Short mmCIF file of C-alpha atoms and ligand atoms in Angstrom, two decimals:
data_model
loop_
_atom_site.label_atom_id
_atom_site.label_comp_id
_atom_site.label_asym_id
_atom_site.label_seq_id
_atom_site.Cartn_x
_atom_site.Cartn_y
_atom_site.Cartn_z
CA MET A 1 -8.33 -12.67 -19.60
CA SER A 2 -8.37 -12.28 -15.86
CA THR A 3 -8.08 -9.34 -13.48
CA VAL A 4 -6.75 -9.61 -9.94
CA VAL A 5 -6.74 -6.92 -7.25
CA ALA A 6 -4.07 -7.34 -4.55
CA VAL A 7 -5.19 -5.37 -1.52
CA GLY A 8 -3.76 -4.93 1.98
CA ALA A 9 -6.05 -6.53 4.56
CA GLN A 10 -4.48 -4.89 7.63
CA TRP A 11 -2.69 -1.56 8.29
CA GLY A 12 -0.30 -1.70 5.33
CA ASP A 13 3.12 -3.34 5.10
CA GLU A 14 1.53 -6.74 4.56
CA GLY A 15 4.08 -7.67 1.90
CA LYS A 16 2.05 -6.67 -1.15
CA GLY A 17 5.27 -6.02 -3.13
CA LYS A 18 6.36 -9.62 -2.77
CA ILE A 19 2.98 -11.01 -3.83
CA VAL A 20 2.67 -8.59 -6.77
CA ASP A 21 6.18 -9.52 -7.90
CA TRP A 22 5.27 -13.22 -7.57
CA LEU A 23 2.09 -12.81 -9.61
CA SER A 24 3.40 -10.34 -12.18
CA PRO A 25 4.94 -12.92 -14.59
CA GLN A 26 1.34 -13.98 -15.23
CA ALA A 27 0.19 -10.39 -15.81
CA GLN A 28 0.84 -8.28 -18.87
CA LEU A 29 -0.16 -5.15 -16.97
CA VAL A 30 0.44 -4.13 -13.34
CA VAL A 31 -1.47 -1.05 -12.20
CA ARG A 32 -1.19 1.24 -9.19
CA TYR A 33 -4.46 3.03 -8.54
CA HIS A 34 -4.17 5.09 -5.34
CA GLY A 35 -1.73 6.49 -2.76
CA GLY A 36 1.74 7.74 -3.58
CA ASN A 37 5.27 7.41 -2.31
CA ASN A 38 4.00 6.86 1.23
CA ALA A 39 4.12 3.23 0.06
CA GLY A 40 7.34 1.24 0.09
CA HIS A 41 7.02 -2.08 -1.67
CA THR A 42 9.98 -4.35 -0.98
CA VAL A 43 10.88 -7.04 -3.50
CA VAL A 44 13.83 -9.43 -3.24
CA VAL A 45 15.03 -10.99 -6.51
CA GLU A 46 18.09 -13.24 -6.53
CA GLY A 47 19.19 -11.85 -3.18
CA GLU A 48 18.95 -8.23 -4.31
CA GLN A 49 16.44 -6.02 -2.51
CA THR A 50 14.52 -3.32 -4.37
CA ILE A 51 12.19 -0.89 -2.60
CA LEU A 52 9.67 0.75 -4.93
CA HIS A 53 7.66 3.76 -3.80
CA VAL A 54 5.72 4.78 -6.92
CA THR A 55 6.57 2.41 -9.78
CA PRO A 56 4.43 -0.75 -9.72
CA ALA A 57 6.33 -3.83 -8.53
CA GLY A 58 5.72 -5.47 -11.94
CA ILE A 59 8.70 -3.48 -13.25
CA LEU A 60 11.03 -6.23 -12.02
CA ASN A 61 9.44 -8.66 -14.45
CA PRO A 62 10.82 -7.77 -17.90
CA ASP A 63 7.61 -8.45 -19.84
CA THR A 64 5.20 -6.39 -17.77
CA VAL A 65 3.86 -2.92 -18.59
CA ASN A 66 3.34 -0.83 -15.46
CA LEU A 67 0.61 1.79 -15.15
CA ILE A 68 0.40 4.62 -12.64
CA GLY A 69 -3.28 5.46 -12.73
CA PRO A 70 -5.12 8.77 -12.25
CA GLY A 71 -5.94 7.94 -8.61
CA VAL A 72 -2.25 7.97 -7.64
CA VAL A 73 -0.53 11.12 -6.36
CA VAL A 74 2.93 11.54 -7.85
CA ASP A 75 5.97 13.31 -6.47
CA PRO A 76 7.92 13.96 -9.70
CA VAL A 77 11.27 14.09 -7.91
CA VAL A 78 10.70 10.70 -6.33
CA LEU A 79 9.35 9.11 -9.51
CA LEU A 80 12.20 10.44 -11.67
CA GLY A 81 14.75 9.28 -9.06
CA GLU A 82 13.18 5.81 -9.01
CA LEU A 83 13.10 5.58 -12.81
CA ASP A 84 16.75 6.70 -13.00
CA LYS A 85 17.83 3.98 -10.61
CA LEU A 86 15.86 1.36 -12.54
CA LYS A 87 17.52 2.57 -15.75
CA GLN A 88 21.00 2.46 -14.20
CA ARG A 89 20.39 -1.12 -13.10
CA GLY A 90 19.31 -2.09 -16.61
CA ILE A 91 15.79 -2.95 -15.40
CA LEU A 92 14.06 -0.15 -17.32
CA ARG A 93 15.25 0.12 -20.90
CA ASP A 94 12.08 1.15 -22.69
CA PRO A 95 9.88 4.02 -21.39
CA ALA A 96 6.88 2.12 -22.81
CA ARG A 97 7.14 -0.18 -19.77
CA VAL A 98 6.01 2.64 -17.46
CA ARG A 99 2.83 4.55 -18.35
CA LEU A 100 1.99 7.53 -16.16
CA SER A 101 -1.50 8.99 -16.18
CA GLY A 102 -1.65 12.63 -17.23
CA ARG A 103 -4.56 12.91 -14.81
CA ALA A 104 -2.58 11.89 -11.72
CA HIS A 105 -2.16 14.77 -9.27
CA LEU A 106 1.28 16.12 -8.46
CA ILE A 107 2.79 16.22 -4.99
CA LEU A 108 4.53 19.60 -4.95
CA PRO A 109 7.00 21.04 -2.43
CA TRP A 110 4.25 22.90 -0.54
CA HIS A 111 2.42 19.62 0.06
CA THR A 112 5.39 17.96 1.74
CA ALA A 113 6.13 21.14 3.71
CA LEU A 114 2.51 21.39 4.91
CA ASP A 115 2.40 17.69 5.82
CA LYS A 116 5.47 18.11 8.03
CA ALA A 117 4.39 21.48 9.45
CA ARG A 118 0.98 20.12 10.47
CA GLU A 119 2.41 17.00 12.08
CA GLU A 120 4.90 19.10 14.02
CA ALA A 121 2.14 21.45 15.20
CA ALA A 122 -0.18 18.57 16.16
CA ARG A 123 2.36 17.11 18.62
CA GLY A 124 0.44 14.62 20.84
CA ARG A 125 -2.37 14.28 18.30
CA ALA A 126 -0.15 13.73 15.27
CA ILE A 127 -1.28 11.05 12.78
CA GLY A 128 2.30 9.87 12.33
CA THR A 129 2.18 10.43 8.57
CA THR A 130 5.06 9.48 6.31
CA GLY A 131 5.65 13.21 5.69
CA ARG A 132 5.45 12.70 1.93
CA GLY A 133 2.71 15.29 1.31
CA ILE A 134 -0.01 12.73 0.60
CA GLY A 135 -2.84 14.30 2.64
CA PRO A 136 -2.31 17.91 1.43
CA THR A 137 -2.18 16.71 -2.21
CA TYR A 138 -5.46 14.80 -1.99
CA GLU A 139 -6.99 17.85 -0.24
CA ASP A 140 -6.11 20.04 -3.21
CA LYS A 141 -7.41 17.43 -5.63
CA VAL A 142 -10.80 17.36 -3.91
CA ALA A 143 -10.81 21.16 -3.61
CA ARG A 144 -10.37 21.27 -7.43
CA ARG A 145 -7.17 23.28 -7.34
CA GLY A 146 -4.67 20.46 -7.81
CA ILE A 147 -2.00 20.50 -10.52
CA ARG A 148 -1.83 17.35 -12.61
CA VAL A 149 0.89 15.51 -14.49
CA ALA A 150 -0.39 16.61 -17.93
CA ASP A 151 -0.27 20.27 -16.78
CA LEU A 152 3.53 19.96 -16.82
CA LEU A 153 3.33 19.94 -20.61
CA GLN A 154 1.26 23.17 -20.86
CA PRO A 155 3.68 25.96 -19.83
CA LYS A 156 1.21 28.87 -19.90
CA ASP A 157 -1.51 27.13 -17.90
CA LEU A 158 1.09 25.64 -15.57
CA ARG A 159 2.52 29.07 -14.77
CA ALA A 160 -0.96 30.45 -14.02
CA ALA A 161 -1.86 27.46 -11.82
CA ILE A 162 1.38 27.64 -9.84
CA ASP A 163 0.93 31.37 -9.21
CA ARG A 164 -2.69 30.92 -8.14
CA VAL A 165 -2.04 28.04 -5.74
CA ALA A 166 1.24 29.44 -4.40
CA LYS A 167 -0.57 32.43 -2.86
CA LEU A 168 -2.80 30.19 -0.78
CA LYS A 169 -0.13 27.64 0.14
CA ASN A 170 2.43 30.24 1.14
CA PHE A 171 -0.17 32.05 3.23
CA GLU A 172 -0.78 28.86 5.23
CA LEU A 173 2.90 27.93 5.45
CA VAL A 174 4.13 31.38 6.51
CA GLU A 175 1.23 32.87 8.47
CA PHE A 176 -0.10 29.76 10.16
CA TYR A 177 2.96 27.55 10.63
CA SER A 178 5.84 30.09 10.46
CA TRP A 179 7.53 27.98 7.78
CA ASP A 180 9.49 29.26 4.80
CA PRO A 181 7.47 30.03 1.65
CA ILE A 182 7.94 28.16 -1.65
CA ASP A 183 9.29 30.32 -4.49
CA PRO A 184 6.81 30.04 -7.40
CA ASP A 185 9.39 31.14 -10.00
CA ALA A 186 11.85 28.42 -9.01
CA LEU A 187 9.03 25.86 -8.83
CA TYR A 188 7.85 26.77 -12.34
CA GLU A 189 11.35 26.27 -13.79
CA GLN A 190 11.68 22.95 -11.96
CA ALA A 191 8.24 21.84 -13.11
CA LEU A 192 9.09 22.49 -16.78
CA GLU A 193 12.14 20.27 -16.38
CA TRP A 194 10.02 17.53 -14.74
CA GLY A 195 7.65 17.78 -17.71
CA ARG A 196 10.53 17.34 -20.17
CA GLN A 197 11.82 14.29 -18.33
CA LEU A 198 8.42 12.68 -17.72
CA GLU A 199 6.97 13.28 -21.19
CA PRO A 200 8.03 9.88 -22.63
CA TYR A 201 6.05 8.18 -19.84
CA ILE A 202 2.87 10.29 -19.83
CA ASP A 203 -0.12 8.54 -21.35
CA HIS A 204 -3.88 8.13 -21.28
CA THR A 205 -3.65 5.09 -19.01
CA GLU A 206 -7.39 4.30 -19.10
CA ARG A 207 -6.98 3.64 -22.84
CA VAL A 208 -3.94 1.42 -22.26
CA LEU A 209 -5.94 -0.55 -19.71
CA GLU A 210 -9.00 -0.83 -21.92
CA ARG A 211 -6.87 -2.08 -24.83
CA ALA A 212 -5.23 -4.71 -22.64
CA LEU A 213 -8.61 -5.97 -21.43
CA ARG A 214 -9.98 -6.11 -24.96
CA GLU A 215 -6.93 -8.09 -26.06
CA GLY A 216 -7.59 -10.63 -23.31
CA LYS A 217 -4.53 -9.81 -21.21
CA ASN A 218 -4.15 -10.47 -17.49
CA VAL A 219 -4.13 -7.34 -15.34
CA LEU A 220 -2.93 -7.09 -11.76
CA PHE A 221 -3.96 -4.10 -9.62
CA GLU A 222 -1.42 -3.33 -6.92
CA GLY A 223 -2.97 -1.86 -3.78
CA ALA A 224 -0.95 0.32 -1.44
CA GLN A 225 -1.33 0.83 2.34
CA GLY A 226 -4.18 -1.32 3.69
CA THR A 227 -7.89 -1.60 4.44
CA PHE A 228 -7.59 -0.07 7.92
CA LEU A 229 -5.73 2.96 6.57
CA ASP A 230 -8.58 3.61 4.10
CA ILE A 231 -10.05 7.12 4.45
CA ASP A 232 -13.61 5.71 4.79
CA HIS A 233 -13.16 2.22 6.20
CA GLY A 234 -10.06 2.67 8.35
CA THR A 235 -9.47 3.89 11.88
CA TYR A 236 -10.22 7.53 11.00
CA PRO A 237 -8.53 9.99 11.51
CA TYR A 238 -5.49 7.68 11.86
CA VAL A 239 -5.63 6.78 8.19
CA THR A 240 -4.13 7.83 4.90
CA SER A 241 -5.98 10.21 2.57
CA SER A 242 -7.03 7.80 -0.18
CA ASN A 243 -9.40 4.87 -0.50
CA CYS A 244 -7.26 1.76 -0.17
CA VAL A 245 -10.01 -0.86 -0.51
CA ALA A 246 -10.46 -2.95 -3.65
CA GLY A 247 -13.34 -0.76 -4.84
CA ALA A 248 -10.89 2.12 -5.28
CA VAL A 249 -9.52 0.29 -8.34
CA CYS A 250 -12.56 1.32 -10.34
CA ALA A 251 -12.15 5.07 -9.86
CA GLY A 252 -8.38 5.14 -9.42
CA ALA A 253 -7.55 3.14 -12.55
CA GLY A 254 -10.70 3.59 -14.62
CA ILE A 255 -12.24 0.10 -14.83
CA GLY A 256 -15.81 -1.02 -14.21
CA PRO A 257 -16.58 -3.22 -11.15
CA THR A 258 -18.02 -5.90 -13.44
CA ARG A 259 -14.56 -6.55 -14.83
CA ILE A 260 -12.84 -7.56 -11.58
CA ASP A 261 -12.41 -11.34 -11.28
CA CYS A 262 -10.41 -11.94 -8.12
CA VAL A 263 -9.65 -9.87 -5.02
CA ILE A 264 -6.78 -11.26 -2.99
CA GLY A 265 -6.35 -9.85 0.51
CA ILE A 266 -2.75 -9.75 1.69
CA SER A 267 -2.07 -10.25 5.39
CA LYS A 268 0.93 -11.08 7.49
CA ALA A 269 0.75 -14.16 9.72
CA TYR A 270 0.64 -11.57 12.56
CA THR A 271 -0.19 -7.86 12.60
CA THR A 272 1.85 -4.64 12.36
CA ARG A 273 1.08 -0.95 12.20
CA VAL A 274 3.21 2.20 11.82
CA GLY A 275 2.15 5.64 12.96
CA GLY A 276 -0.55 6.51 15.49
CA GLY A 277 -4.00 5.06 16.05
CA PRO A 278 -5.61 2.05 17.72
CA PHE A 279 -4.27 -1.48 17.26
CA PRO A 280 -6.23 -3.93 19.43
CA THR A 281 -3.78 -6.86 19.32
CA GLU A 282 -0.63 -4.75 19.77
CA GLU A 283 2.04 -6.33 22.02
CA THR A 284 4.25 -3.63 23.52
CA GLY A 285 6.52 -5.94 25.56
CA GLU A 286 8.97 -8.72 24.82
CA LEU A 287 6.71 -10.52 22.37
CA GLY A 288 6.25 -7.40 20.22
CA GLU A 289 10.02 -6.93 20.17
CA ARG A 290 10.54 -10.54 19.18
CA LEU A 291 8.17 -10.20 16.22
CA ARG A 292 9.82 -6.89 15.23
CA GLN A 293 13.30 -8.42 15.21
CA ALA A 294 12.33 -11.74 13.62
CA GLY A 295 10.21 -10.03 10.96
CA ALA A 296 12.61 -7.06 10.43
CA GLU A 297 9.64 -4.81 11.06
CA PHE A 298 11.03 -1.40 10.22
CA GLY A 299 9.29 0.88 7.70
CA ALA A 300 10.42 0.61 4.07
CA THR A 301 9.65 4.32 3.54
CA THR A 302 10.54 5.98 6.85
CA GLY A 303 12.62 3.33 8.66
CA ARG A 304 10.31 3.69 11.70
CA PRO A 305 10.00 0.60 13.94
CA ARG A 306 6.61 -1.01 13.32
CA ARG A 307 4.24 -1.80 16.17
CA CYS A 308 3.67 -5.57 16.28
CA GLY A 309 1.09 -8.01 17.64
CA TRP A 310 -0.90 -11.21 17.02
CA LEU A 311 -3.09 -11.85 14.02
CA ASP A 312 -6.55 -10.36 14.33
CA ALA A 313 -9.40 -12.31 12.71
CA VAL A 314 -11.86 -9.49 13.47
CA VAL A 315 -9.74 -7.23 11.27
CA LEU A 316 -9.46 -9.84 8.51
CA ARG A 317 -13.22 -10.55 8.53
CA GLU A 318 -13.92 -6.83 8.12
CA ALA A 319 -11.36 -6.69 5.30
CA ALA A 320 -13.06 -9.67 3.65
CA THR A 321 -16.38 -7.83 3.78
CA VAL A 322 -15.39 -4.36 2.57
CA ASN A 323 -13.10 -5.67 -0.18
CA GLY A 324 -15.16 -8.68 -1.25
CA LEU A 325 -12.09 -10.89 -0.81
CA THR A 326 -12.13 -14.06 -2.86
CA GLN A 327 -8.71 -15.25 -1.63
CA LEU A 328 -6.13 -14.55 1.07
CA ALA A 329 -2.33 -14.47 0.90
CA ILE A 330 -0.62 -15.04 4.25
CA ASN A 331 2.90 -13.61 4.37
CA LYS A 332 5.84 -14.12 6.70
CA LEU A 333 4.59 -17.40 8.17
CA ASP A 334 8.28 -18.24 8.73
CA VAL A 335 8.54 -15.40 11.29
CA LEU A 336 6.35 -17.41 13.68
CA SER A 337 8.68 -20.46 13.62
CA GLY A 338 10.06 -21.14 17.09
CA MET A 339 7.17 -19.50 18.96
CA PRO A 340 6.04 -21.95 21.67
CA GLU A 341 2.45 -20.79 21.19
CA ILE A 342 0.61 -18.60 18.72
CA LYS A 343 -2.57 -16.59 19.21
CA ILE A 344 -5.33 -15.22 17.00
CA ALA A 345 -7.89 -12.68 18.20
CA THR A 346 -11.29 -14.12 17.29
CA ALA A 347 -13.49 -11.44 18.91
CA TYR A 348 -13.28 -8.24 20.98
CA ARG A 349 -14.72 -7.28 24.32
CA VAL A 350 -15.88 -3.66 24.13
CA LYS A 351 -17.23 -2.11 27.35
CA GLY A 352 -17.81 -5.63 28.68
CA LYS A 353 -19.74 -6.76 25.59
CA LEU A 354 -18.45 -9.49 23.31
CA THR A 355 -18.44 -8.70 19.59
CA GLN A 356 -17.24 -10.53 16.50
CA GLU A 357 -17.37 -7.37 14.40
CA PHE A 358 -14.96 -4.49 13.93
CA PRO A 359 -16.50 -1.56 15.88
CA MET A 360 -17.85 1.51 14.13
CA THR A 361 -16.19 4.28 16.15
CA LEU A 362 -12.57 5.07 16.97
CA GLY A 363 -13.41 5.17 20.71
CA GLU A 364 -14.75 1.62 20.61
CA VAL A 365 -11.71 0.34 18.68
CA GLU A 366 -9.47 2.05 21.25
CA GLN A 367 -11.30 0.24 24.05
CA ALA A 368 -11.48 -3.12 22.29
CA GLU A 369 -9.86 -5.94 24.28
CA PRO A 370 -8.99 -8.89 22.05
CA VAL A 371 -10.31 -12.34 22.91
CA TYR A 372 -7.69 -14.88 21.90
CA GLU A 373 -7.52 -18.49 20.83
CA THR A 374 -4.14 -20.09 21.49
CA TYR A 375 -2.50 -22.75 19.32
CA PRO A 376 0.73 -24.75 19.66
CA GLY A 377 3.63 -23.39 17.57
CA TRP A 378 6.26 -25.24 15.52
CA GLU A 379 10.03 -25.39 15.82
CA GLU A 380 11.01 -26.20 12.25
CA ASN A 381 12.53 -23.72 9.80
CA ILE A 382 9.92 -23.59 7.03
CA THR A 383 11.64 -21.31 4.49
CA ASP A 384 12.35 -24.22 2.12
CA CYS A 385 8.77 -25.52 2.10
CA ARG A 386 7.18 -25.15 -1.33
CA ARG A 387 4.04 -27.27 -0.93
CA PHE A 388 1.36 -26.98 1.74
CA GLU A 389 2.03 -30.61 2.70
CA ASP A 390 5.69 -29.73 3.45
CA LEU A 391 4.65 -27.46 6.34
CA PRO A 392 4.66 -28.81 9.92
CA ASP A 393 1.22 -29.98 11.15
CA ASN A 394 0.82 -27.01 13.49
CA ALA A 395 1.61 -24.49 10.74
CA ARG A 396 -0.98 -26.13 8.48
CA SER A 397 -3.56 -26.09 11.27
CA TYR A 398 -2.82 -22.40 11.84
CA ILE A 399 -3.52 -21.58 8.17
CA GLU A 400 -6.67 -23.72 8.20
CA ARG A 401 -7.88 -21.95 11.33
CA ILE A 402 -7.40 -18.57 9.60
CA GLU A 403 -9.49 -19.82 6.68
CA SER A 404 -12.32 -20.95 8.90
CA LEU A 405 -12.29 -17.76 11.02
CA VAL A 406 -12.29 -15.44 7.99
CA ASP A 407 -14.25 -17.71 5.67
CA VAL A 408 -11.91 -17.01 2.75
CA PRO A 409 -9.50 -19.60 1.28
CA VAL A 410 -5.76 -19.02 1.69
CA ALA A 411 -4.35 -19.20 -1.85
CA LEU A 412 -0.75 -18.13 -1.24
CA ILE A 413 1.58 -18.54 1.73
CA SER A 414 4.91 -16.78 1.90
CA VAL A 415 7.66 -18.50 3.91
CA GLY A 416 10.58 -16.14 3.21
CA ALA A 417 11.55 -12.88 1.51
CA ALA A 418 12.90 -14.50 -1.66
CA ARG A 419 10.69 -14.52 -4.74
CA ASP A 420 10.27 -18.30 -4.80
CA ALA A 421 9.73 -18.76 -1.06
CA THR A 422 6.02 -19.05 -1.76
CA ILE A 423 3.48 -21.86 -1.48
CA THR A 424 0.68 -21.74 -4.05
CA ARG A 425 -2.57 -23.49 -3.12
CA ALA A 426 -4.75 -21.78 -5.74
CA GLU A 427 -3.88 -19.59 -8.70
CA PRO A 428 -5.35 -16.07 -8.46
CA PHE A 429 -5.12 -15.78 -12.27
CA ALA A 430 -6.90 -19.10 -12.91
CA PRO A 431 -9.41 -18.66 -15.73
CA ARG A 432 -12.96 -18.32 -14.51
P1 LIG B 1 0.24 9.36 5.09
O1 LIG B 1 -0.30 8.37 4.11
O2 LIG B 1 1.70 9.67 4.89
O3 LIG B 1 -0.62 10.59 5.17
O4 LIG B 1 0.17 8.68 6.54
C1 LIG B 1 -1.07 8.41 7.20
C2 LIG B 1 -0.99 7.11 7.99
O5 LIG B 1 -0.85 6.02 7.10
C3 LIG B 1 0.21 7.02 8.94
O6 LIG B 1 -0.17 6.26 10.08
C4 LIG B 1 1.25 6.25 8.14
O7 LIG B 1 2.16 5.58 8.97
C5 LIG B 1 0.33 5.28 7.41
N1 LIG B 1 0.90 4.80 6.14
C6 LIG B 1 0.94 5.47 4.97
N2 LIG B 1 1.50 4.70 4.02
C7 LIG B 1 1.80 3.53 4.59
C8 LIG B 1 2.35 2.30 4.08
O8 LIG B 1 2.69 2.14 2.91
N3 LIG B 1 2.48 1.30 5.00
C9 LIG B 1 2.08 1.43 6.28
N4 LIG B 1 1.55 2.54 6.79
C10 LIG B 1 1.41 3.58 5.94
#
């Protein structure tokens, strides 16, 4: 038995979907533990692209059971739409392959409306959220007035909860933001229908997980977003509303920290960010555009162009610390092919002072000037390389430099979008 947590080491979009899909044939269970359909995990199998927003990426591997844990926030319309598409494509035949926690909180229409209304009202200070209602849903969860998946199966309690919460939500929507109210009667009818459709999937996922561990199965935990979007460890307030770090697995899935074997941090070979907030190595000119085009850096959820820049070892070192990374996966190394030179930020200068550490406050991160090391690039197309030795010397040196700067071994290297365009140097699921 082995458990692996795959966690984003940057600002999300690191290619976690590809790595989870690559690892999932070795896992009997793939588990999402936080976030919601703000995530967009892109997987390419035999030339066909699938973007998953809620369902764990293990669904594309026919033998994997996929859990949506209690720490996830679930938009029932989005989940049902995703499941329908997977059914139509013949990928999901048995509801037993998707287990949805009855304790997961529901993203309801007032959450998406409030998310959008607030962003619109914030104008220059907007977070740049995905507009999927994530923040307002987690707020209600913490305020102990959230409505959960299992409530969909209790009509009387559901009706009372909807009526209670609707008063407050509609007050904010109408009086504060001049938006249209949500009709509680229509929502109740809709919610009953969601309950009917979701019932075959609803389960006590902690029990499913516990059983799998007892039976010695391999479990893969699929992180969403990334370390620097974490509500506590990210560039607050330009963050998402959940804990994204590896530790969130324990609360969000229901597993003790003693049972985690491997934490693999996923990073691109460069850096991207969507939405607002500081990004020390951002390149706003020609170079940023080149990375965006070469890496097809447009959001899988919102289609927004991603901000692009060089790899930042200060960021990766911080990610290694707060997640306890035991391995790294470096994605999209192929995107750097043809660059005459490549840079990595090894430190920052903040108010004239050199630091190796990620600063504590937003103001300091905003002022951080990256200090770069520059390396020679490589010309060769590397998408067919399958062994580390197949890579050009300069690409190998680049990977080795990342390892020494972050002090974490690089286990996986992705050299293309396709499932098999991956170099394995160490197996995350190796028995310990
Ligand atoms: P929210 O999660 O929609 O509230 O958005 C908060 C911040 O997190 C915004 O900057 C979003 O762009 C960012 N964000 C949320 N989900 C993702 C993701 O899956 N990838 C990258 N950025 C994300």
